[in-house]
PDB file of C-alpha atoms in Angstrom:
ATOM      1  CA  UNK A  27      74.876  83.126 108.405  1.00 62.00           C
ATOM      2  CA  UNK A  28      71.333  84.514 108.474  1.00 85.00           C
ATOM      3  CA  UNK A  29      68.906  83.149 105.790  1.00 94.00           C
ATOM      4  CA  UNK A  30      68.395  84.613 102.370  1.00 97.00           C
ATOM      5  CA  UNK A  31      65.856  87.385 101.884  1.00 98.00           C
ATOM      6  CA  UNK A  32      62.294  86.154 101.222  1.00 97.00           C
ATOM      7  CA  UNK A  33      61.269  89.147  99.388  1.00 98.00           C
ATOM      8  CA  UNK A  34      61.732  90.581  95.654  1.00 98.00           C
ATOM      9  CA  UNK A  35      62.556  94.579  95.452  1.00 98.00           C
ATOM     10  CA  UNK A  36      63.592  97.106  92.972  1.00 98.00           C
ATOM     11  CA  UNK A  37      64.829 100.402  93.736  1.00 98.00           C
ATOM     12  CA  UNK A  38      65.771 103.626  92.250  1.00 98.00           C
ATOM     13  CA  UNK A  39      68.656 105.702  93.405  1.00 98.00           C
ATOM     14  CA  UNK A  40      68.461 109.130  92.622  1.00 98.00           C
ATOM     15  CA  UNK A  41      71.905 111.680  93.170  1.00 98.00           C
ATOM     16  CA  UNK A  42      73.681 114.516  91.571  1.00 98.00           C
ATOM     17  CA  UNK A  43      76.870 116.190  91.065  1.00 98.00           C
ATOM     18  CA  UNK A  44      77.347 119.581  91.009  1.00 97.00           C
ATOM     19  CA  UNK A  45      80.892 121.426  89.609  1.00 96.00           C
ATOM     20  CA  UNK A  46      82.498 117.846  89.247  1.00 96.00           C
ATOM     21  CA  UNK A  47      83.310 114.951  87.469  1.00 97.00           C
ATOM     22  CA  UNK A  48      80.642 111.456  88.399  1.00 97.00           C
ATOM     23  CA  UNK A  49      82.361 109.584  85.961  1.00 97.00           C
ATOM     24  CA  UNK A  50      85.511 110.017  83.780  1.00 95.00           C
ATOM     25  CA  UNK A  51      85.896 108.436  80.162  1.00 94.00           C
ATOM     26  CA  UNK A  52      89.357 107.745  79.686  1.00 93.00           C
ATOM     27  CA  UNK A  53      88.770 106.856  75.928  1.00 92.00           C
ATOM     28  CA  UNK A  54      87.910 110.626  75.653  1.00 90.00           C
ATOM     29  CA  UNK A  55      90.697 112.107  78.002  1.00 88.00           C
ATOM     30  CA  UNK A  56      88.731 111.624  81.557  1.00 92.00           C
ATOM     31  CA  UNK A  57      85.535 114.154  80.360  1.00 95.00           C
ATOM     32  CA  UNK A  58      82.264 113.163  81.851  1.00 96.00           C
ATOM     33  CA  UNK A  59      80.276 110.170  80.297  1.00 97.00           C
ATOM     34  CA  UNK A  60      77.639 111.374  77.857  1.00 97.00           C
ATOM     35  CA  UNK A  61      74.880 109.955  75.349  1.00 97.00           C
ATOM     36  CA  UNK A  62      76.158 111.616  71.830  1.00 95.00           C
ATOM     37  CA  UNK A  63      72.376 111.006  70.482  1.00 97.00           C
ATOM     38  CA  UNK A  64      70.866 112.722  73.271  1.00 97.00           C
ATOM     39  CA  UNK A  65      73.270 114.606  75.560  1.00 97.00           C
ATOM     40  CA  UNK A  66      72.562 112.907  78.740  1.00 98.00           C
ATOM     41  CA  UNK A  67      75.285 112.481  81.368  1.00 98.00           C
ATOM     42  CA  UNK A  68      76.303 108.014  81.969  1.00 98.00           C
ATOM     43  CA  UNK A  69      77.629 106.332  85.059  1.00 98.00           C
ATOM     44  CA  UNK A  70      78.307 103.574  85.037  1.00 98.00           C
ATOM     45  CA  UNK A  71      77.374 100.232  86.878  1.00 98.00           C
ATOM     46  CA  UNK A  72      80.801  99.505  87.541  1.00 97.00           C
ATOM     47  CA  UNK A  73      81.603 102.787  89.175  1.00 97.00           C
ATOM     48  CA  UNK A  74      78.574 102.706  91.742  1.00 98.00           C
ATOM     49  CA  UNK A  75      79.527  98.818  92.732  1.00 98.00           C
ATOM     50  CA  UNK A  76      82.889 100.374  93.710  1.00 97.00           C
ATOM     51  CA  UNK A  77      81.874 102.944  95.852  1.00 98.00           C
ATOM     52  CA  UNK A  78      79.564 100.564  97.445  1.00 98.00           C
ATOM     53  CA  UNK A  79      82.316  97.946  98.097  1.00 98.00           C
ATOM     54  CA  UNK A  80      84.549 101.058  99.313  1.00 97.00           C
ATOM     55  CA  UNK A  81      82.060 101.749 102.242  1.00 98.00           C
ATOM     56  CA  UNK A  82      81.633  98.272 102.804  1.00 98.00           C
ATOM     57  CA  UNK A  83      85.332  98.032 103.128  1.00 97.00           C
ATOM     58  CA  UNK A  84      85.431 101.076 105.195  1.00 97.00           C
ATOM     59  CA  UNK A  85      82.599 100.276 107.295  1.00 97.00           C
ATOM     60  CA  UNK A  86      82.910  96.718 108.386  1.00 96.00           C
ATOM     61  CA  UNK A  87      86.929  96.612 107.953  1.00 95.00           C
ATOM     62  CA  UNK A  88      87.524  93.059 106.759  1.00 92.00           C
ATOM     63  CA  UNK A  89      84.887  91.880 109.513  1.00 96.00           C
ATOM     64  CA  UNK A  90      83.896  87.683 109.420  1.00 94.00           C
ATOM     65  CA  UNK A  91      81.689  88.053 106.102  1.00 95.00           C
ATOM     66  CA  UNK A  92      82.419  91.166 105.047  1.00 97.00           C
ATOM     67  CA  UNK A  93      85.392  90.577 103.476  1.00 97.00           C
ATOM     68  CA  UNK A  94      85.625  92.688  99.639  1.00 97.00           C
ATOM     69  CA  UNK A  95      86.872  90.119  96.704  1.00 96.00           C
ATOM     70  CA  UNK A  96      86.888  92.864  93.885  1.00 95.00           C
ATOM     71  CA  UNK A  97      89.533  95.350  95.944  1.00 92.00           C
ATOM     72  CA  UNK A  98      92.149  97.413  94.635  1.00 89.00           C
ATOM     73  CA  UNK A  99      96.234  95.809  95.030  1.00 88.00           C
ATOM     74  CA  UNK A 100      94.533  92.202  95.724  1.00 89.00           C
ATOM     75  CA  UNK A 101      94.931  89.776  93.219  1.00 87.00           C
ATOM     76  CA  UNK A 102      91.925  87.870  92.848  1.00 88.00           C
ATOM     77  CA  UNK A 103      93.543  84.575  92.487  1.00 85.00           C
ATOM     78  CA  UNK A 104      94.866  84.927  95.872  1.00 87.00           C
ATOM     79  CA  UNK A 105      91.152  85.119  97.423  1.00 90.00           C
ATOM     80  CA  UNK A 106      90.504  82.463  95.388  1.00 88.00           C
ATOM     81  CA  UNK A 107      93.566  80.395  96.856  1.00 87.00           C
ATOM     82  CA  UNK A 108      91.967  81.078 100.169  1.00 90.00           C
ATOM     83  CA  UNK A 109      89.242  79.470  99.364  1.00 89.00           C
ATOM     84  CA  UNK A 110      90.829  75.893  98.807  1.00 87.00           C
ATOM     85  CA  UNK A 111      93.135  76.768 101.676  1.00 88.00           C
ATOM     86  CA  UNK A 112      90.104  76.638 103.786  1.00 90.00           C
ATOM     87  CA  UNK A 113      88.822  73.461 102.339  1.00 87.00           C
ATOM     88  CA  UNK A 114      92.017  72.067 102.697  1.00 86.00           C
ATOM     89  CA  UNK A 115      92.326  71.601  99.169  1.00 83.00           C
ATOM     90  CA  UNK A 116      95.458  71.757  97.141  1.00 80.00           C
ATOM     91  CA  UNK A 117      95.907  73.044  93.934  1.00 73.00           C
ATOM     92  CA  UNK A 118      98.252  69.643  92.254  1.00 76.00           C
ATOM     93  CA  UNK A 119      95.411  67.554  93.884  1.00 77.00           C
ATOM     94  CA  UNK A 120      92.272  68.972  93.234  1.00 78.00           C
ATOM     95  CA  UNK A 121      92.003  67.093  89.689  1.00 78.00           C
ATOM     96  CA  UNK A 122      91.864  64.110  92.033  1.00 82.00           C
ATOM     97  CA  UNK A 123      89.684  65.621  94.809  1.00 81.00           C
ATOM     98  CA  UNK A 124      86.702  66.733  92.573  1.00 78.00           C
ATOM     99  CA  UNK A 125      86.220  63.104  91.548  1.00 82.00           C
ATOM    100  CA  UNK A 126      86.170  61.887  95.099  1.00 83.00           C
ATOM    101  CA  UNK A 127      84.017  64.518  95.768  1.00 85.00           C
ATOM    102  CA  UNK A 128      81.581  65.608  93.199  1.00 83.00           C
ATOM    103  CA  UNK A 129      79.570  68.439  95.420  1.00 87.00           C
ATOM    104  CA  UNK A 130      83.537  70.302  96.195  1.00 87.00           C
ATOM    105  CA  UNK A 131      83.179  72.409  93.284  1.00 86.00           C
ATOM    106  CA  UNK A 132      79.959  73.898  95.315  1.00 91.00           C
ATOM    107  CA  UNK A 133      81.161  74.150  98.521  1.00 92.00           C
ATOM    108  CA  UNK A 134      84.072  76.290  97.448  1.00 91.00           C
ATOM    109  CA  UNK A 135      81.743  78.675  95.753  1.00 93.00           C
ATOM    110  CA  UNK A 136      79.780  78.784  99.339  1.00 94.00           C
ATOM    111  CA  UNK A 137      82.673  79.895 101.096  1.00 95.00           C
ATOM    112  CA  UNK A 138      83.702  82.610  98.779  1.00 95.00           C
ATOM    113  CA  UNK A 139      80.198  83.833  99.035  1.00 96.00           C
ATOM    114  CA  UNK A 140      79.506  82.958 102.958  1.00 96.00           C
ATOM    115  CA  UNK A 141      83.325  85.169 103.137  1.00 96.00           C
ATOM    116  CA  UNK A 142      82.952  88.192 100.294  1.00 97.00           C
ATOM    117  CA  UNK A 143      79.981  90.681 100.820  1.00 98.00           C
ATOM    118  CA  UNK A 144      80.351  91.829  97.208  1.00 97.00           C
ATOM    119  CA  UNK A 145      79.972  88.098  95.934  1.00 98.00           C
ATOM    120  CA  UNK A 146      77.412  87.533  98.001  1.00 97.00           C
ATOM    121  CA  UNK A 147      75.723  90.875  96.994  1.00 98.00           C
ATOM    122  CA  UNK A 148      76.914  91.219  92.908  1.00 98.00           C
ATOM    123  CA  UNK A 149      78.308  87.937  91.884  1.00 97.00           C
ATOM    124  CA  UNK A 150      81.856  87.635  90.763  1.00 95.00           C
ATOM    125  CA  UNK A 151      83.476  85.222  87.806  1.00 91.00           C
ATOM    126  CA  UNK A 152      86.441  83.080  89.937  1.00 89.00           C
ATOM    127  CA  UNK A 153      87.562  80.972  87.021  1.00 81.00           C
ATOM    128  CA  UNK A 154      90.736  83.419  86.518  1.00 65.00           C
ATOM    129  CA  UNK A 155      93.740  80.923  87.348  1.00 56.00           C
ATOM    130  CA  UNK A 156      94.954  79.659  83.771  1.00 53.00           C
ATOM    131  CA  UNK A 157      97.882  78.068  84.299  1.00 52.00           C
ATOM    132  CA  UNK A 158      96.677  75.285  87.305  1.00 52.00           C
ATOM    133  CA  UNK A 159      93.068  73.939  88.336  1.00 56.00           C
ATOM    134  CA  UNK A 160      92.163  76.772  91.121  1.00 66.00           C
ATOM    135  CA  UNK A 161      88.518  77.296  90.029  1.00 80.00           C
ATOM    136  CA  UNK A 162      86.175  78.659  92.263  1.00 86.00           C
ATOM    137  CA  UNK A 163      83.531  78.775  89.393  1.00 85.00           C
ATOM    138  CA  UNK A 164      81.060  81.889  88.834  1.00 91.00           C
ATOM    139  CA  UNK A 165      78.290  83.548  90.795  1.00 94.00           C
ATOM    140  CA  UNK A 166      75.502  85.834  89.580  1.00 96.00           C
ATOM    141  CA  UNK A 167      74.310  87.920  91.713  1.00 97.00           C
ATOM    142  CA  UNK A 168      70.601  88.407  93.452  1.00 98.00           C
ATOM    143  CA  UNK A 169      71.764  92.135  93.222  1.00 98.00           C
ATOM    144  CA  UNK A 170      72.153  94.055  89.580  1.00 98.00           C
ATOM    145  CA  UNK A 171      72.295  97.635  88.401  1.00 97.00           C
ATOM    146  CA  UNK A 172      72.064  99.374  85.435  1.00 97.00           C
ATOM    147  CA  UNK A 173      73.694 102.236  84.019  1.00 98.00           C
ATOM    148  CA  UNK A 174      72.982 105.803  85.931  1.00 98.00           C
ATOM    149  CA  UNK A 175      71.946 108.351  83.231  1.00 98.00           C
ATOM    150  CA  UNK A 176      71.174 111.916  84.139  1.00 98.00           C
ATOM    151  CA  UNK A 177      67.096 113.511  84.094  1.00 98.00           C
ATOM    152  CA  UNK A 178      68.223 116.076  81.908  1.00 97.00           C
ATOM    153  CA  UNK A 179      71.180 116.849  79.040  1.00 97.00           C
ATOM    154  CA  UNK A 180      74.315 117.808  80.540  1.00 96.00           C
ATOM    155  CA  UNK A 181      76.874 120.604  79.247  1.00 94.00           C
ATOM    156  CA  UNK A 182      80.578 119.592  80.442  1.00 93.00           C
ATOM    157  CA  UNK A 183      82.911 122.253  80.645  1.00 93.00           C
ATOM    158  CA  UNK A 184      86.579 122.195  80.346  1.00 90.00           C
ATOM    159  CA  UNK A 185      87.855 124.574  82.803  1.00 90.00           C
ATOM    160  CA  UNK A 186      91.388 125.873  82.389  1.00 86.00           C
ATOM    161  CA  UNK A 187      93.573 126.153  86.091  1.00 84.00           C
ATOM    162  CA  UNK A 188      97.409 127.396  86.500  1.00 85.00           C
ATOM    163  CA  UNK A 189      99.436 125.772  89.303  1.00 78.00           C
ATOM    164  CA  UNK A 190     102.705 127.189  90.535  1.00 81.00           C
ATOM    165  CA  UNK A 191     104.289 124.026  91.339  1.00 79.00           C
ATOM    166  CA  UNK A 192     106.733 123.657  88.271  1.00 79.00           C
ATOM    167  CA  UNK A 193     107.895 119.949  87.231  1.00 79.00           C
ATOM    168  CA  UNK A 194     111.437 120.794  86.210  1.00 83.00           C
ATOM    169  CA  UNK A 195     114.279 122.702  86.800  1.00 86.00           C
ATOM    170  CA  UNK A 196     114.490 123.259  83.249  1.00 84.00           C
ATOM    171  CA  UNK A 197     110.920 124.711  83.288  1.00 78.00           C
ATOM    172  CA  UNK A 198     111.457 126.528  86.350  1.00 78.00           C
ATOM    173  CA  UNK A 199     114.181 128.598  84.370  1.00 77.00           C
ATOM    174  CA  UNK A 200     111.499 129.219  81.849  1.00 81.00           C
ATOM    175  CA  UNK A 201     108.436 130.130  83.524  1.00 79.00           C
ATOM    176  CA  UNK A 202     106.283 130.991  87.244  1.00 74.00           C
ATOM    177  CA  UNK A 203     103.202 128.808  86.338  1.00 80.00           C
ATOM    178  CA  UNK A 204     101.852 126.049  84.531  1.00 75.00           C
ATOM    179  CA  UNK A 205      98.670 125.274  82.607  1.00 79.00           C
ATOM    180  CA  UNK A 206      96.612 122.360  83.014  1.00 79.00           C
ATOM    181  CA  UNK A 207      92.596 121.698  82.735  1.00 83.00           C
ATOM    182  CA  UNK A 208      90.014 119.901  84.479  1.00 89.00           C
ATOM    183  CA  UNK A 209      86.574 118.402  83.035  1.00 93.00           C
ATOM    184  CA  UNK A 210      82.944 119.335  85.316  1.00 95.00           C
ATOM    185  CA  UNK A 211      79.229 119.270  84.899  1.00 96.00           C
ATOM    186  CA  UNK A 212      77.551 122.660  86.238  1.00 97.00           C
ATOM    187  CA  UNK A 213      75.196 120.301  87.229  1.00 98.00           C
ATOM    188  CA  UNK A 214      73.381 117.215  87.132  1.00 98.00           C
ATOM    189  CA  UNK A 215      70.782 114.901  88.346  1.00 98.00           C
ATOM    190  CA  UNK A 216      71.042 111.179  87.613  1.00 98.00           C
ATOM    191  CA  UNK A 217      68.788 108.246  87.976  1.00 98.00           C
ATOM    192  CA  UNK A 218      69.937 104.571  88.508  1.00 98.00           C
ATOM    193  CA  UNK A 219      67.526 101.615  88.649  1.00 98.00           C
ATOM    194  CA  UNK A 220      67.984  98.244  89.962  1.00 98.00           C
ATOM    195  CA  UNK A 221      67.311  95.202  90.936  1.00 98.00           C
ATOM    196  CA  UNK A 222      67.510  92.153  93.956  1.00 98.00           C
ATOM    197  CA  UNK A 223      66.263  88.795  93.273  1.00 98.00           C
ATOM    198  CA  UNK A 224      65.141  86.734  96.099  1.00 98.00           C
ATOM    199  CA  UNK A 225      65.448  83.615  94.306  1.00 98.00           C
ATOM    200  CA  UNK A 226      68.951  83.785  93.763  1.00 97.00           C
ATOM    201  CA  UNK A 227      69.546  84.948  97.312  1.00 98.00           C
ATOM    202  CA  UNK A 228      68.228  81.822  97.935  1.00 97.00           C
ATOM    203  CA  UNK A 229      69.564  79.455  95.686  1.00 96.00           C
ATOM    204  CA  UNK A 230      72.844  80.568  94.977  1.00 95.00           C
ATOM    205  CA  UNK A 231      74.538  83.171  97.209  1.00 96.00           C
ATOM    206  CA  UNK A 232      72.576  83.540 100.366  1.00 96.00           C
ATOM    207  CA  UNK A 233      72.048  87.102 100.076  1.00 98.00           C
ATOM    208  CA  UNK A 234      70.463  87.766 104.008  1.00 98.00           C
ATOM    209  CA  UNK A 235      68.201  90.257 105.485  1.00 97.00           C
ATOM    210  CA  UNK A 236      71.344  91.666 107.006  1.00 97.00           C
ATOM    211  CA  UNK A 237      73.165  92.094 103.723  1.00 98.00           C
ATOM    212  CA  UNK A 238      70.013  93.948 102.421  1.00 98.00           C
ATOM    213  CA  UNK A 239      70.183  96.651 105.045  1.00 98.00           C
ATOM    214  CA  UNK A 240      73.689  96.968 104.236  1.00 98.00           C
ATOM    215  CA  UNK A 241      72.841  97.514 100.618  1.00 98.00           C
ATOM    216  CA  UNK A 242      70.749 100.391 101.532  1.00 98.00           C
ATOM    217  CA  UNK A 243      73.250 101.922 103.929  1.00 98.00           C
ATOM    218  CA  UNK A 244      75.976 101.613 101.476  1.00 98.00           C
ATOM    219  CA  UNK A 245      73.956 103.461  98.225  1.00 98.00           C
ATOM    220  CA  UNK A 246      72.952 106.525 100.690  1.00 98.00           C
ATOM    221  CA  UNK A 247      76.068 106.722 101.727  1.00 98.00           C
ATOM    222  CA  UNK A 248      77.955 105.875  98.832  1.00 97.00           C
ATOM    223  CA  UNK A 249      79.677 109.917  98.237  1.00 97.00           C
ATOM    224  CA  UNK A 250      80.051 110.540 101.974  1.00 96.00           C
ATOM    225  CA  UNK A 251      83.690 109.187 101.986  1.00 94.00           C
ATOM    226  CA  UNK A 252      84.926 109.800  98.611  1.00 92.00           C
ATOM    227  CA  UNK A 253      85.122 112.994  97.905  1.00 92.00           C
ATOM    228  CA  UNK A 254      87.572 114.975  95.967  1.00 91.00           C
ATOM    229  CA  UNK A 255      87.623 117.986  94.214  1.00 88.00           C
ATOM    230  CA  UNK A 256      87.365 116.535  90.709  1.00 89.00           C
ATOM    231  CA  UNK A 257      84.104 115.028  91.324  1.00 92.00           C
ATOM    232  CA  UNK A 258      82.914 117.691  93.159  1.00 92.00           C
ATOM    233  CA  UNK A 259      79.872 117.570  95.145  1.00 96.00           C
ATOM    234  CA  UNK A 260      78.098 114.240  94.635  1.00 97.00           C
ATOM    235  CA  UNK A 261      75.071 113.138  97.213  1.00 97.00           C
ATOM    236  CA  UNK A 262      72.333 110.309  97.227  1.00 98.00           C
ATOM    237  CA  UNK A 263      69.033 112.533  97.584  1.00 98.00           C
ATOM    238  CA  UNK A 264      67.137 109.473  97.484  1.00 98.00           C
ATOM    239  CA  UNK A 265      66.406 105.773  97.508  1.00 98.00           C
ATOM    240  CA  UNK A 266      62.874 105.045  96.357  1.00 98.00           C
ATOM    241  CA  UNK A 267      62.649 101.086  97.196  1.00 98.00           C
ATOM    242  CA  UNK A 268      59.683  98.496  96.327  1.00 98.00           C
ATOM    243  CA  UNK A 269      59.284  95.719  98.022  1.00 98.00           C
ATOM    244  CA  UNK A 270      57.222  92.804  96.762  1.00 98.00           C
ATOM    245  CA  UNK A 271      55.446  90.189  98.630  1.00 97.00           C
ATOM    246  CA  UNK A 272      56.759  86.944  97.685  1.00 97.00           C
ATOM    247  CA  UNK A 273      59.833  85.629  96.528  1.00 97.00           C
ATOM    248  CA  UNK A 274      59.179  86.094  92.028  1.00 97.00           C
ATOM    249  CA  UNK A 275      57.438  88.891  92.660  1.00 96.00           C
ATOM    250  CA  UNK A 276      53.813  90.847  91.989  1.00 95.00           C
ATOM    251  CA  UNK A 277      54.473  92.866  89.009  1.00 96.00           C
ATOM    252  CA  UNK A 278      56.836  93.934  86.188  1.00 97.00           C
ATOM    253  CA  UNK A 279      59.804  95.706  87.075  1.00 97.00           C
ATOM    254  CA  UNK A 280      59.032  98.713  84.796  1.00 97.00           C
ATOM    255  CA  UNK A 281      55.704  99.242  86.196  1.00 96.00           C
ATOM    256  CA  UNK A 282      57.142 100.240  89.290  1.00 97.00           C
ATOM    257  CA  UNK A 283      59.953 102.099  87.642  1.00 98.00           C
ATOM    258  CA  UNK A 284      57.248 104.099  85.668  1.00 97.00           C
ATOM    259  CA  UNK A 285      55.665 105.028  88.747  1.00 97.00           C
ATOM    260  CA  UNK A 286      58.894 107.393  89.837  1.00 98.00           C
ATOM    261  CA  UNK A 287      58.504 110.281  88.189  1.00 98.00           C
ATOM    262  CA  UNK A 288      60.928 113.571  88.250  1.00 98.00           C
ATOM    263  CA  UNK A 289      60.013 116.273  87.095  1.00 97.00           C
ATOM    264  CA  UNK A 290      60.797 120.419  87.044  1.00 97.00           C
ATOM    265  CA  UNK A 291      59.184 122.160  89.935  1.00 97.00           C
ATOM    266  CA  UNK A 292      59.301 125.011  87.630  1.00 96.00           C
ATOM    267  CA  UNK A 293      58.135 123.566  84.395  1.00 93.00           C
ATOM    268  CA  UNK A 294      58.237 126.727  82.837  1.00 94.00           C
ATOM    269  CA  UNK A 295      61.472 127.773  83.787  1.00 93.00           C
ATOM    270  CA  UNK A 296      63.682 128.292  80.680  1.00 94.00           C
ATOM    271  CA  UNK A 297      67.316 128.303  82.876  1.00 95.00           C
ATOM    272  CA  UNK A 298      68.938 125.230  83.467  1.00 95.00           C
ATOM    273  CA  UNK A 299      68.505 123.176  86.239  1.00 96.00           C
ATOM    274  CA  UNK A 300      71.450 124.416  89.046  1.00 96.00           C
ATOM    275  CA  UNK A 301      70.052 122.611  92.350  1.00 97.00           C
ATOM    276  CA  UNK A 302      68.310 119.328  93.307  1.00 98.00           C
ATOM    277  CA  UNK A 303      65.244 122.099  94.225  1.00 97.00           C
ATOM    278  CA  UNK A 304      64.930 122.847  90.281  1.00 97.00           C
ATOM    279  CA  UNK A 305      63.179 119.242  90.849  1.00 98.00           C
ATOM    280  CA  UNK A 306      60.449 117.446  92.030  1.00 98.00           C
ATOM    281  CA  UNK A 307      59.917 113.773  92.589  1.00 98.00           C
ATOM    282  CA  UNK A 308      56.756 112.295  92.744  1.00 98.00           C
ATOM    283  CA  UNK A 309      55.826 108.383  93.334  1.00 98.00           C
ATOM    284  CA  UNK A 310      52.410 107.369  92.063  1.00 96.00           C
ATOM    285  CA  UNK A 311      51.694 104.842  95.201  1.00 93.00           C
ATOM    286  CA  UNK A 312      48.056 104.437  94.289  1.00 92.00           C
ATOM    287  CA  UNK A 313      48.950 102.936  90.900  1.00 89.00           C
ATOM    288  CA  UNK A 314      51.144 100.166  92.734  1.00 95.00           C
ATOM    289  CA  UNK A 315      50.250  97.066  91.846  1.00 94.00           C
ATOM    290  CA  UNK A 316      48.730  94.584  94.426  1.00 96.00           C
ATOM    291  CA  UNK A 317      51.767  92.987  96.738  1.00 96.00           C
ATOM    292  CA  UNK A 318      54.094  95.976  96.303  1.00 98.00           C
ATOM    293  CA  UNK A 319      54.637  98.238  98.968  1.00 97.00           C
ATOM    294  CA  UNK A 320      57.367 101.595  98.476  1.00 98.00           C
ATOM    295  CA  UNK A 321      59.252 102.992 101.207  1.00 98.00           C
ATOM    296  CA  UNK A 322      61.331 106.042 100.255  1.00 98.00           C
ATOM    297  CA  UNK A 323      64.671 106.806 102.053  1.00 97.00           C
ATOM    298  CA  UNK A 324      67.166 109.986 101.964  1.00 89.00           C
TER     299      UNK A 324
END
């Protein structure tokens, strides 16, 4: 493996839906995430980390490295049996194997993350097998992001659709069509923020220079293979990163997120915003504090 980044960053990923769905609540029937104090539109952390493990997935198909640990029909305790497989460790013995070997507990959390791109990128908690001693401990991640939360309030609209395709037989007796409904936001621009430390690239995970660029591939292209009609049309229009000279870091985190601003183009036009145009994003690069350097990409 290639060694761990050297460098700490934030970044700022800015996309938007329009006529769609980002990011269904199923505590309040599927409609679109949104702050009840102050109407914004939510996405959550969890549902960006999944499309960026999709086009992982998609992209490097299971490559040496690139393996996905969180994926969808895998149990996780069987990645984690792979784990002592490969160590040649067995689950009735490892009791036994851990006092022989004090450091084992370490290696095996080295070759989930040397084997699984998301550990290695997010972190994971292993310790998931109750019923034996198959432990392959927990990882926090050099990479973390919050929730994404829109520029402006959002107005979802239920929209009411017929189908023809009739369920029953019985129904089919009864009627031509059926009702149903589906949840969308005209349109909205949201802004996530986040974060990759170097030192726990280095000390924990081994988060490479290789991985990074990865990261960045992955978050522009993050909609580009999942779209369906209930999320409508989502794209990245941007990802604003900083980059910081050493390995803690030059400057606060919301220093540099204060310096991304975004703005109407228009300020004084009344109608709501229907197009990523309606905007206009500005970074304040002179403000930077010494050690940071931006780079903008999209």
């Amino acid at each position: 493996m290639s060694e761990p980044i050297k460098n700490r960053y934030e970044f700022v990923i800015l996309f938007d839906v329009e006529n769609g769905n980002p990011n269904g609540d199923p505590d309040a029937g599927n409609m679109p995430r949104v702050d009840p104090e102050t109407g914004l539109g939510l996405v959550t952390d969890v549902c960006l980390k999944r499309k960026i493990r999709n086009y992982v997935e998609m992209s490097r198909e299971d490559a040496a490295g690139y393996r996905i640990y969180i994926k969808d029909g895998v149990p996780l305790n069987r990645s984690d049996a792979e784990g002592y497989a490969a160590l040649e460790v067995a689950e009735k013995t490892v009791k036994e194997k851990k006092k022989a070997d004090p450091d084992l507990d370490r290696k095996i959390r080295d070759w989930m993350c040397a084997n699984f791109y998301d550990i290695r990128t997010f972190g994971a908690v292993m310790t998931t097998f109750v019923k034996a001693a198959l432990n392959c401990g927990q990882v926090r991640g050099p990479v973390q992001l919050g929730f994404a939360r829109s520029v402006e309030p959002v107005m979802p609209q239920e929209v009411t659709i017929t189908r023809v395709a009739i369920t029953t037989e019985a129904d089919a007796e009864k009627k031509g069509t059926e009702m149903g409904r589906k949840y969308i936001i005209p349109y909205g621009l949201y802004r996530c923020e986040g974060y990759v430390s170097a030192n726990l690239a280095r000390k924990t995970t081994g988060f490479s220079e290789e991985d990074l660029d990865l990261l960045w591939e992955a978050i522009l292209n993050m909609f580009e293979h999942d779209h369906s009609a209930a999320r409508g049309r989502m794209s990245v229009r941007e990802l604003i990163v900083f980059k910081h000279d050493s390995e803690l870091g030059c400057a606060p985190a919301w220093k540099l997120f204060d310096a991304v601003k975004v703005e109407r183009a228009d300020p004084h036009d009344p109608a709501p915003a229907r197009s990523y145009q309606d905007y206009c994003v500005t970074v304040n690069e002179t403000a930077l504090p010494a050690g940071v350097t931006c780079r903008r990409m999209g």
